[in-house]
Amino acid sequence: MAPPLRLYDNYTRTLRLFEPLKAGGVGLYTCGPTVYDYQHIGNFRTFLFEDVLKRVLEWNGYKVVHVMNITDVGHLVSDADEGEDKMEKGSRRTGKSAWEIAKLYTEAFLADMRALNIEPPTYLPRATDHIPEQIAFIADIEKKGYAYRTSDGIYFDTSKQPDYGYLARLDKSGLEAGKRVDVGEKRHPTDFALWKFSAPGEKRQMEWDSPWGRGFPGWHIECSAMAQQYLGDYFDIHCGGEDHIPVHHTNEIAQTEARVGTRLANFWMHGYFLLEGDAKMAKSAGEFLRLKALTDRGYDPLAYRYLCLTAHYRSQLNFTWEALDGAATALDRLRRGFHALPDGGTPEARYLERFTAELNDDLNVPRALALAWELLRGDLVDLSVTKATLAAFDRVFGFGLPTWQPRQETVPEAIHALAAARSAARAARDWAEADRLRAELQAAGWEVEDRPDGYALKRRSA
Ligand code: AMP
Ligand code: ZN
């Protein structure tokens, strides 16, 4: 028997046994993209980690309800609730409306998700489709005495919560002491916006009426509200990138604790960053690598998936083209090796168990990959069993091994025409003409092979 699933929970900072809160089903919330620009490959490292987590849960027999939000309003340029809304800024940059860019970048995001073979979430709610729920959430927090008003919005008073910042182990007294002048009208440096007012005289593209005045919701409230709506007051796992620990997730927890008294999720898990040249890859830095930059250079998107799977999700990964090359070569070998094996076997129990043991050890995917290589190079006598076992592993890896086909050589029309004419000559027993056409094909670089059902064409090797 393989050991049960253990996952690292950042809230308790321990490796814990995972047991679903409700029998059989797992509620999973993962923070989605802010759609003011393309997602970069760093973002996709986090989405790939979450995809693998979901597949491991499924591997363990759980049905997963997965919610990923689309942040299409309210994420300000600075996490400290200052500056412009990223969507309105994106609109100025591109000359398109905020609604148009949300649509454009959501579609681009979904296309990249498909290219990386990331399973689609069960629900993909947009923040702008859930404004009433966010307003109701804020109204409740206000009733309970956690909110106050400044000239630019409604803020959450973090001093009302003795354990505010526990997830990030924030040193609140240190923060108070080092308080910089720019807290503005906020009472404490860690207080954050629940609702921001449209500036007087400003006509925002995205704004709504609320009990407090016209404006838009803060970024953190969107996740608290949608997570609660789709998954309930307390669900199994909440994920995001490591940057979400000190602010975004800390504030989601604060809001939910204020409203319903839970910490929202039983497990808090975070994907660690993809770095480029030891610097964090960030959209706000302007320059970043999209998946398209990789495919433009001829890489299969799944080579990037492979690269991400070679590192544990709780360690940072430095992106280099050499590493991507290595991943592309390895994936190609794995595919060809798999493809060359005979069909008809059933998975081997001992390997499945070892595989489960690696996954259940806080998703040790690098070791699970090493096991796949051991299997492929392997000791099993019946190669169809090797193939069936690798196909089972692929339910977690997501490389699409069973459906992969070696690339077919595309044969030009003129070559087909010559080969067809040669077949016709043979059928008419005109051997001289058939030989002449074969020579013509060879001169053009093609070899023709006769088959019972016609012919096959192959490029002549040099
Ligand atoms: P955003 O679109 O900025 O809201 O980010 C989407 C997701 O990507 C979040 O879970 C972030 O924490 C995560 N993320 C942002 N930058 C990186 C990076 N360089 N490496 C890995 N994950 C990242
Ligand atoms: Zn979120």
XYZ file of C-alpha atoms and ligand atoms in Angstrom:
486
model
C 0.000 0.000 0.000
C 1.343 3.403 -0.978
C 1.382 6.008 1.798
C -1.541 8.480 1.943
C -1.314 11.959 0.458
C 0.652 14.524 2.424
C 0.828 18.167 1.381
C 2.759 21.132 2.675
C 0.406 23.677 4.205
C 1.826 27.174 4.435
C -0.717 28.212 7.081
C 0.582 25.765 9.675
C 4.013 25.542 7.964
C 3.864 21.774 8.184
C 3.573 18.740 5.988
C 0.098 17.442 6.765
C -1.955 14.417 5.937
C -4.564 15.442 3.391
C -8.099 14.393 4.143
C -11.021 16.016 2.359
C -13.433 17.967 4.533
C -16.346 16.316 2.757
C -16.112 12.647 1.794
C -15.035 12.035 -1.788
C -14.956 15.594 -3.113
C -12.245 18.234 -2.885
C -12.827 21.989 -3.168
C -9.839 23.745 -4.780
C -9.514 27.480 -5.372
C -6.578 28.842 -7.343
C -6.014 32.556 -7.924
C -6.304 33.212 -11.633
C -4.785 35.702 -14.039
C -5.122 39.465 -13.995
C -6.119 39.968 -17.594
C -4.564 43.338 -18.398
C -1.754 41.773 -20.402
C -0.528 38.381 -21.593
C 0.455 35.851 -18.964
C 4.156 35.066 -18.851
C 5.750 31.661 -18.455
C 6.282 32.426 -14.751
C 2.520 32.684 -14.240
C 2.163 29.393 -16.083
C 4.654 27.734 -13.755
C 2.146 28.377 -10.964
C -0.806 27.234 -13.076
C 1.118 24.071 -13.994
C 1.837 23.336 -10.329
C -1.884 23.720 -9.600
C -2.767 21.466 -12.529
C -0.451 18.763 -11.233
C -1.907 19.140 -7.737
C -5.388 18.659 -9.164
C -4.287 15.604 -11.160
C -2.644 14.108 -8.051
C -5.877 14.585 -6.114
C -7.715 12.843 -8.953
C -5.053 10.117 -9.013
C -5.897 9.527 -5.348
C -9.514 9.005 -6.309
C -10.984 12.383 -5.358
C -13.400 14.320 -7.480
C -12.138 17.901 -7.596
C -14.283 21.007 -7.886
C -11.770 23.551 -9.136
C -12.503 27.280 -9.177
C -10.166 29.767 -10.820
C -11.106 33.430 -10.920
C -10.415 35.853 -13.714
C -9.330 39.190 -12.230
C -10.754 41.729 -14.641
C -11.111 44.677 -12.266
C -9.674 46.120 -9.060
C -6.062 44.889 -9.119
C -4.138 48.098 -8.567
C -0.669 48.772 -9.875
C 0.677 48.684 -6.326
C -0.363 45.996 -3.848
C -0.611 48.816 -1.281
C -3.883 50.035 -2.839
C -2.280 52.879 -4.656
C -2.000 53.829 -8.259
C -4.179 53.028 -11.179
C -6.316 49.958 -11.778
C -4.237 47.604 -13.965
C -7.150 47.185 -16.370
C -7.599 50.915 -16.939
C -3.851 51.254 -17.366
C -3.837 48.412 -19.904
C -6.619 50.200 -21.714
C -4.553 53.372 -21.989
C -1.526 51.388 -23.184
C -3.379 49.567 -25.955
C -6.060 52.091 -26.926
C -8.705 49.373 -26.427
C -11.490 49.533 -23.837
C -10.947 47.836 -20.481
C -13.692 45.344 -21.428
C -12.036 44.578 -24.756
C -8.637 43.925 -23.220
C -10.185 41.694 -20.541
C -11.716 39.594 -23.313
C -8.572 39.575 -25.456
C -6.215 38.516 -22.656
C -8.666 36.007 -21.174
C -8.843 34.286 -24.544
C -5.056 34.354 -24.950
C -4.711 32.902 -21.445
C -7.142 30.061 -22.193
C -5.359 29.233 -25.460
C -2.030 28.933 -23.611
C -3.671 26.793 -20.920
C -4.857 24.398 -23.636
C -1.434 24.358 -25.300
C 0.119 23.381 -21.956
C -2.512 20.664 -21.482
C -3.762 22.214 -18.239
C -7.156 20.748 -17.332
C -9.870 23.409 -17.548
C -11.196 24.525 -14.138
C -14.727 23.470 -13.202
C -15.655 27.152 -12.818
C -13.898 30.204 -14.207
C -15.781 33.126 -12.664
C -15.027 36.712 -13.638
C -14.793 39.349 -10.909
C -16.987 41.758 -12.891
C -19.773 39.137 -12.988
C -19.816 38.973 -9.168
C -20.031 42.588 -8.033
C -23.263 42.138 -5.964
C -21.687 39.239 -4.007
C -18.626 41.376 -3.278
C -20.795 44.290 -2.143
C -22.766 41.951 0.159
C -19.482 40.638 1.578
C -18.198 44.148 2.325
C -21.547 45.175 3.849
C -21.320 42.198 6.223
C -17.756 43.046 7.236
C -18.818 46.620 7.840
C -21.750 45.492 10.023
C -19.313 43.499 12.118
C -17.200 46.587 12.706
C -14.121 45.834 10.605
C -14.499 48.588 8.004
C -13.901 52.319 7.958
C -14.160 55.053 5.369
C -11.488 57.367 4.002
C -11.867 59.940 1.265
C -10.948 57.387 -1.410
C -12.622 54.213 -0.233
C -13.743 51.696 2.373
C -10.863 50.003 4.189
C -10.404 46.912 6.335
C -9.108 47.659 9.825
C -6.471 44.982 10.377
C -5.919 46.012 14.014
C -9.315 44.485 14.860
C -7.898 41.027 14.241
C -5.338 39.811 16.770
C -3.964 37.144 14.438
C -3.973 39.225 11.247
C -1.001 38.202 9.090
C -0.561 34.751 10.648
C -0.216 33.054 7.230
C 2.804 35.214 6.403
C 4.003 35.360 10.030
C 3.879 39.145 9.629
C 5.566 41.189 12.302
C 2.820 43.762 12.868
C 4.557 45.700 15.592
C 7.631 45.992 13.395
C 5.456 47.279 10.583
C 3.802 49.854 12.844
C 7.176 51.061 14.113
C 8.598 51.395 10.641
C 5.391 53.015 9.335
C 6.226 55.221 6.421
C 4.459 58.522 5.888
C 2.645 57.287 2.795
C -0.096 55.317 4.610
C -2.275 58.301 3.733
C -5.597 58.162 5.532
C -5.210 54.469 6.339
C -5.120 53.783 10.074
C -2.460 51.066 9.845
C 0.078 50.135 7.189
C -1.511 46.705 6.678
C -5.093 48.022 6.235
C -6.367 47.447 2.716
C -9.140 48.619 0.398
C -12.437 46.748 0.240
C -14.066 49.278 -2.074
C -12.464 52.173 -3.906
C -14.404 55.234 -4.998
C -14.188 56.510 -8.525
C -12.225 59.751 -8.230
C -14.415 62.873 -8.269
C -15.056 63.908 -11.845
C -13.482 60.681 -13.195
C -15.480 58.476 -15.531
C -14.069 55.001 -15.131
C -14.801 52.334 -17.727
C -15.484 49.809 -14.995
C -17.495 51.191 -12.077
C -20.595 50.277 -10.115
C -23.003 51.806 -7.605
C -22.678 50.622 -4.027
C -24.041 51.591 -0.587
C -20.844 53.644 -0.115
C -20.674 55.397 -3.453
C -19.793 54.731 -7.054
C -16.552 52.809 -7.528
C -15.076 49.324 -7.772
C -14.134 46.433 -5.461
C -10.642 45.760 -4.121
C -8.743 42.809 -5.537
C -8.720 40.677 -2.361
C -12.484 40.810 -1.794
C -13.110 39.253 -5.195
C -11.372 36.021 -4.232
C -12.948 35.824 -0.764
C -16.408 36.385 -2.251
C -16.140 34.031 -5.219
C -14.372 31.283 -3.262
C -17.128 31.372 -0.658
C -19.874 31.466 -3.264
C -18.604 28.460 -5.228
C -16.955 26.378 -2.501
C -18.516 27.444 0.815
C -17.214 29.010 4.041
C -14.433 26.506 4.537
C -13.049 24.316 1.771
C -10.026 22.096 1.190
C -7.196 23.863 -0.646
C -6.394 27.405 -1.730
C -3.397 28.070 -4.011
C -1.489 30.821 -5.708
C 2.068 31.948 -6.301
C 4.419 32.636 -3.372
C 3.991 36.400 -3.861
C 0.398 36.039 -2.629
C 1.435 34.981 0.877
C 2.115 38.377 2.525
C -0.693 40.472 1.007
C -3.355 38.895 -1.165
C -3.915 35.635 0.701
C -3.313 37.265 4.069
C -6.127 39.676 3.249
C -8.443 37.016 1.856
C -8.098 35.196 5.169
C -8.696 38.388 7.162
C -11.910 39.170 5.294
C -13.286 35.661 5.546
C -12.406 35.383 9.223
C -14.219 38.659 9.793
C -17.304 37.504 7.952
C -17.681 33.816 8.851
C -14.901 33.004 11.304
C -12.962 30.517 9.162
C -9.554 30.803 7.534
C -11.285 30.041 4.223
C -9.254 26.946 3.338
C -7.859 24.003 5.258
C -4.619 23.988 3.227
C -2.803 27.006 1.796
C -0.328 25.981 -0.888
C 1.992 28.156 -2.962
C 3.975 27.685 -6.122
C 7.460 29.170 -5.962
C 8.698 31.556 -8.587
C 10.184 31.105 -11.978
C 13.213 33.329 -12.221
C 15.022 34.569 -15.252
C 18.669 35.322 -14.691
C 17.952 35.151 -10.938
C 15.406 37.980 -11.164
C 11.690 37.511 -10.619
C 9.739 37.425 -13.851
C 6.984 40.024 -13.596
C 4.462 41.504 -15.966
C 4.859 44.889 -14.340
C 8.566 44.838 -15.277
C 7.445 45.275 -18.890
C 9.750 42.673 -20.446
C 8.691 39.088 -20.015
C 8.631 35.785 -21.820
C 5.346 34.549 -23.157
C 4.695 30.984 -24.200
C 4.666 32.351 -27.742
C 8.329 33.350 -27.442
C 9.057 29.648 -26.875
C 6.870 28.338 -29.689
C 8.258 31.002 -32.042
C 11.649 29.403 -31.497
C 10.183 26.039 -32.458
C 9.637 24.577 -28.988
C 6.639 22.403 -28.250
C 4.643 24.045 -25.399
C 4.749 20.707 -23.597
C 8.552 20.975 -23.414
C 7.902 23.867 -21.027
C 5.473 21.661 -19.105
C 8.217 19.028 -18.878
C 10.731 21.608 -17.662
C 8.391 22.730 -14.871
C 7.810 19.144 -13.810
C 11.539 18.598 -13.319
C 11.571 20.985 -10.329
C 9.689 20.657 -7.053
C 6.947 23.285 -6.739
C 8.387 24.558 -3.450
C 11.709 25.577 -4.910
C 12.352 28.421 -7.284
C 13.333 27.543 -10.819
C 15.698 29.512 -12.980
C 14.626 29.618 -16.626
C 17.343 29.190 -19.248
C 17.125 28.225 -22.900
C 19.617 25.416 -22.237
C 17.308 23.945 -19.606
C 14.377 24.194 -22.030
C 16.491 22.443 -24.686
C 17.201 19.642 -22.262
C 13.496 19.327 -21.429
C 12.545 19.271 -25.132
C 15.056 16.489 -25.817
C 13.898 14.470 -22.828
C 10.242 14.828 -23.805
C 11.029 13.765 -27.350
C 12.849 10.653 -26.099
C 10.027 9.820 -23.732
C 7.465 10.141 -26.522
C 9.466 8.048 -28.994
C 10.262 5.458 -26.357
C 6.606 5.202 -25.413
C 5.463 5.079 -29.018
C 7.822 2.219 -29.876
C 6.310 -0.045 -27.176
C 3.586 -2.591 -27.980
C -0.038 -2.085 -26.922
C -2.307 -4.437 -25.044
C -0.813 -4.567 -21.539
C -2.144 -3.550 -18.160
C -0.297 -1.313 -15.651
C 2.108 -2.936 -13.242
C 1.036 -2.703 -9.582
C 4.478 -2.262 -8.010
C 5.354 0.704 -10.236
C 1.953 2.296 -9.692
C 2.516 2.052 -5.966
C 5.977 3.589 -6.138
C 4.599 6.333 -8.361
C 1.832 7.078 -5.854
C 4.386 7.157 -3.036
C 6.406 9.877 -4.840
C 3.331 11.969 -5.656
C 1.891 11.614 -2.178
C 5.118 12.904 -0.685
C 4.082 16.546 -1.221
C 3.983 16.124 -5.013
C 7.489 14.926 -5.621
C 7.032 15.056 -9.376
C 10.774 15.173 -10.183
C 11.150 11.769 -8.536
C 7.986 10.501 -10.235
C 9.564 11.523 -13.563
C 12.751 9.680 -12.667
C 10.606 6.621 -12.024
C 9.104 6.922 -15.514
C 12.642 6.838 -16.947
C 13.560 3.866 -14.812
C 10.469 2.101 -16.142
C 11.259 2.962 -19.748
C 14.877 1.824 -19.516
C 13.609 -0.893 -17.354
C 13.435 -4.328 -16.060
C 9.939 -5.375 -17.072
C 9.865 -8.338 -19.427
C 6.514 -7.575 -21.017
C 6.940 -4.252 -22.832
C 3.197 -3.803 -23.275
C 3.022 -3.596 -19.467
C 5.675 -0.871 -19.533
C 3.572 1.055 -22.026
C 0.335 0.697 -20.050
C 2.099 1.795 -16.847
C 3.584 4.868 -18.542
C 0.153 5.708 -19.976
C -1.218 5.610 -16.422
C 1.597 7.908 -15.177
C 0.729 10.306 -17.958
C -2.652 11.007 -16.357
C -0.612 13.029 -13.854
C 2.224 14.239 -16.119
C -0.167 15.396 -18.830
C 2.309 15.012 -21.710
C -0.388 13.423 -23.865
C 1.823 10.364 -24.503
C -1.002 8.058 -25.691
C -2.185 10.519 -28.337
C 1.205 11.738 -29.550
C 2.185 10.836 -33.121
C 5.558 11.303 -34.768
C 5.296 14.215 -37.151
C 4.223 13.019 -40.599
C 6.327 14.208 -43.480
C 4.123 16.357 -45.693
C 4.402 15.195 -49.270
C 4.175 17.885 -51.973
C 1.314 17.601 -54.471
C 3.658 17.159 -57.472
C 5.330 14.156 -55.797
C 1.957 12.579 -55.095
C 1.034 13.109 -58.739
C 4.219 11.335 -59.922
C 3.630 8.429 -57.547
C 0.010 8.124 -58.642
C 1.044 8.158 -62.303
C 3.582 5.415 -61.519
C 0.863 3.303 -59.851
C -1.327 3.743 -62.912
C 1.595 2.687 -65.202
C 2.166 -0.437 -63.078
C -1.544 -1.280 -63.186
C -1.320 -1.014 -67.000
C 1.847 -3.205 -66.873
C 3.839 -0.413 -68.488
C 7.020 -1.284 -66.574
C 9.274 1.074 -68.527
C 7.094 4.048 -67.694
C 6.847 2.929 -64.047
C 10.645 2.739 -63.787
C 11.054 6.117 -65.440
C 8.654 7.676 -62.889
C 10.461 5.993 -60.006
C 13.736 7.507 -61.237
C 12.062 10.898 -61.489
C 10.814 10.573 -57.899
C 14.278 9.584 -56.707
C 15.809 12.539 -58.482
C 13.347 14.744 -56.572
C 14.485 13.135 -53.320
C 11.681 10.643 -52.682
C 11.588 6.877 -52.368
C 8.425 5.041 -53.314
C 7.507 1.739 -51.763
C 4.737 -0.472 -53.075
C 2.144 -1.695 -50.594
C -0.771 -4.093 -51.050
C -3.155 -1.120 -50.758
C -1.180 1.353 -52.885
C 2.159 3.023 -52.138
C 4.055 4.866 -49.421
C 6.432 7.777 -49.910
C 9.516 8.418 -47.841
C 12.137 11.118 -48.134
C 15.423 9.598 -49.340
C 18.075 9.737 -46.693
C 21.029 11.862 -47.655
P -1.300 37.614 -11.893
O -1.856 37.497 -13.304
O -0.216 38.631 -11.779
O -2.399 37.853 -10.886
O -0.602 36.238 -11.546
C -1.161 34.969 -11.804
C -0.458 33.909 -10.973
O 0.931 33.794 -11.324
C -0.466 34.175 -9.479
O -0.736 32.961 -8.779
C 0.929 34.666 -9.189
O 1.304 34.411 -7.856
C 1.737 33.837 -10.150
N 3.060 34.385 -10.532
C 3.381 35.676 -10.825
N 4.697 35.789 -11.193
C 5.223 34.530 -11.129
C 6.535 33.969 -11.380
N 7.569 34.710 -11.789
N 6.709 32.631 -11.198
C 5.668 31.853 -10.795
N 4.416 32.319 -10.547
C 4.189 33.635 -10.713
Zn -6.906 35.549 -5.386
